C-alpha positions as semicolon CSV with decimal commas, in nm:
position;residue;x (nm);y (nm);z (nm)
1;X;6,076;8,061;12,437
2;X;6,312;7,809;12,419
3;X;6,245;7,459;12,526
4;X;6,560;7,494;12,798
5;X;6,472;7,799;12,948
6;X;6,204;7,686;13,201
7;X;6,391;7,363;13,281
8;X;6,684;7,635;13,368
9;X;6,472;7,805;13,614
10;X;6,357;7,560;13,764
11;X;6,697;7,428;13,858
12;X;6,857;7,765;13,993
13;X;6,564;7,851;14,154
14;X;6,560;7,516;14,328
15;X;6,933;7,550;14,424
16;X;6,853;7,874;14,583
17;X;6,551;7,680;14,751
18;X;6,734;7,445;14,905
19;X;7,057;7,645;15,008
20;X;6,778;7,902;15,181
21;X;6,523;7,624;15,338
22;X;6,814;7,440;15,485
23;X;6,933;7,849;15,628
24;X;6,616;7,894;15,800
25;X;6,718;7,976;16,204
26;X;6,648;7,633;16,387
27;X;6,476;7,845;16,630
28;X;6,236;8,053;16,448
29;X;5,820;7,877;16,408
30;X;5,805;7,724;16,088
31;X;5,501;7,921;15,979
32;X;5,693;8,273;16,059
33;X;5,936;8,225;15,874
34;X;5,685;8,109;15,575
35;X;5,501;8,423;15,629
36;X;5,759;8,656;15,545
37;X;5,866;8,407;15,266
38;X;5,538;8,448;15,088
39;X;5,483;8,779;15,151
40;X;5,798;8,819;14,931
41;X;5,641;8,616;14,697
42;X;5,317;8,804;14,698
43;X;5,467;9,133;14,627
44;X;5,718;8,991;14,326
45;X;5,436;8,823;14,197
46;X;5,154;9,069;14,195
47;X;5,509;9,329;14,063
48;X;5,568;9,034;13,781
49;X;5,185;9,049;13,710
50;X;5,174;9,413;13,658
51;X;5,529;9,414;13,435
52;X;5,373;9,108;13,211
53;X;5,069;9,190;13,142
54;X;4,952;9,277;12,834
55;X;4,585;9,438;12,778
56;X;4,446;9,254;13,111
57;X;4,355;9,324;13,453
58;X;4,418;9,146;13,796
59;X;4,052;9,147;13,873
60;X;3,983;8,981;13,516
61;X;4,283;8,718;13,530
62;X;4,128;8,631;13,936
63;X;3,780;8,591;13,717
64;X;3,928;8,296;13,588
65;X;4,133;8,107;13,881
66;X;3,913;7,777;13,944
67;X;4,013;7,553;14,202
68;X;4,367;7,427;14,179
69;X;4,537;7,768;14,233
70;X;4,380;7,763;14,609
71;X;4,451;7,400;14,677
72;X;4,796;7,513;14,495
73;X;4,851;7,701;14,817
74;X;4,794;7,498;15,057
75;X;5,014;7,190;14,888
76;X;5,255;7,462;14,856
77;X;5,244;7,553;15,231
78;X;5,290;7,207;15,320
79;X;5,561;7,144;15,050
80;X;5,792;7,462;15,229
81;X;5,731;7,320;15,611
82;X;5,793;6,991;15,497
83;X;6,187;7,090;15,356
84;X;6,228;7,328;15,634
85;X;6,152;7,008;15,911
86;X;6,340;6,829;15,723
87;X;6,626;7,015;15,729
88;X;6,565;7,126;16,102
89;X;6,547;6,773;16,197
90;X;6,864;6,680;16,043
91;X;6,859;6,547;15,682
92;X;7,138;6,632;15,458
93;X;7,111;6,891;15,208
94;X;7,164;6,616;14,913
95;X;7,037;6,361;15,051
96;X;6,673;6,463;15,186
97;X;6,587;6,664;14,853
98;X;6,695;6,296;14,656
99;X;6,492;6,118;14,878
100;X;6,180;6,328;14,840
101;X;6,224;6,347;14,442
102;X;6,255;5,962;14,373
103;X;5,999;5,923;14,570
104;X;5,819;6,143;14,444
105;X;5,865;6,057;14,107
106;X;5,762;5,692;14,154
107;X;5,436;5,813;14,319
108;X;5,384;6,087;14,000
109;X;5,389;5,792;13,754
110;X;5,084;5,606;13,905
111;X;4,930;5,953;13,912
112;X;5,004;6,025;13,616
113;X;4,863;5,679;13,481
114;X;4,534;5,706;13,701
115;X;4,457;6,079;13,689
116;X;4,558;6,167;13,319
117;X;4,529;5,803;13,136
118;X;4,959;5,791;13,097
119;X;5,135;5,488;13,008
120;X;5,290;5,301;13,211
121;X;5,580;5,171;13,034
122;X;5,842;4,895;13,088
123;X;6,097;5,218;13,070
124;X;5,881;5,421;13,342
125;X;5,923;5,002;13,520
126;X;6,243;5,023;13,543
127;X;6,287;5,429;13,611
128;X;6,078;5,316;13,937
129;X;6,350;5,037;14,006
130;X;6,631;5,279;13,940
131;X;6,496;5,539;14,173
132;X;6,403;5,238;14,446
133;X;6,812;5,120;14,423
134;X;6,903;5,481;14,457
135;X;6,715;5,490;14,766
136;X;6,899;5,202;14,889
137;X;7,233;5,285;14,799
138;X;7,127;5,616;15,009
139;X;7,088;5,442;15,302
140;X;7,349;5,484;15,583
């Protein structure tokens, strides 16, 4: 696969994210409208399972989940609420989803560095003070 490809993804299916959190009805519960959301998802995936799979079962490839596909779910479940308040409450669709990413991506380099032994590099330095400045210029 090439090297692009999954970058690619990521960023249509992350336009489509945000153009379709920020859509949610003001109205409707949070968690209702994540309900139907995932049980979407459910049904593509388990559909995406069966159409990619080669020589394996569900049962086997669930034999092999450990812990970080259920906490997975529930970062994920707070991850959705926490775009669709935002948006409900008011933040811009450009400007909340830059807010959360360099923040976000200050926060990921100490994790990185603490959980996984990364450097932290005078270039990672000033990619923190770069994202902090954004955040200022940002401000109203």
């Amino acid at each position: 696969m090439n090297i692009y490809i999954p970058i690619l993804i990521v960023v249509v299916s992350n336009i489509f994210y945000h153009i379709c959190t920020k859509s949610v009805p003001e109205g409707i519960n949070t968690f209702a409208a994540l309900t139907a959301t995932y049980a979407v998802a459910a049904v593509s995936s388990l559909l995406l399972f069966f159409l990619t799979a080669k020589g394996t079962s569900l049962g086997s490839e669930y034999r092999q989940l450990n812990w970080s596909s259920l906490v997975l779910g529930v970062a994920i479940i707070g991850l959705e609420a926490g775009f669709i308040l935002m948006y409900k409450v008011g933040w811009d669709i450009g400007t909340g989803q830059v807010v959360a990413s360099a923040l976000l991506a200050v926060v990921l380099i100490f994790v990185g560095r603490f959980l996984y032994g990364e450097p932290i590099t005078l270039k990672r330095i000033i990619g923190i003070a770069v994202c902090l400045a954004g955040l200022y210029l940002l401000k109203e």
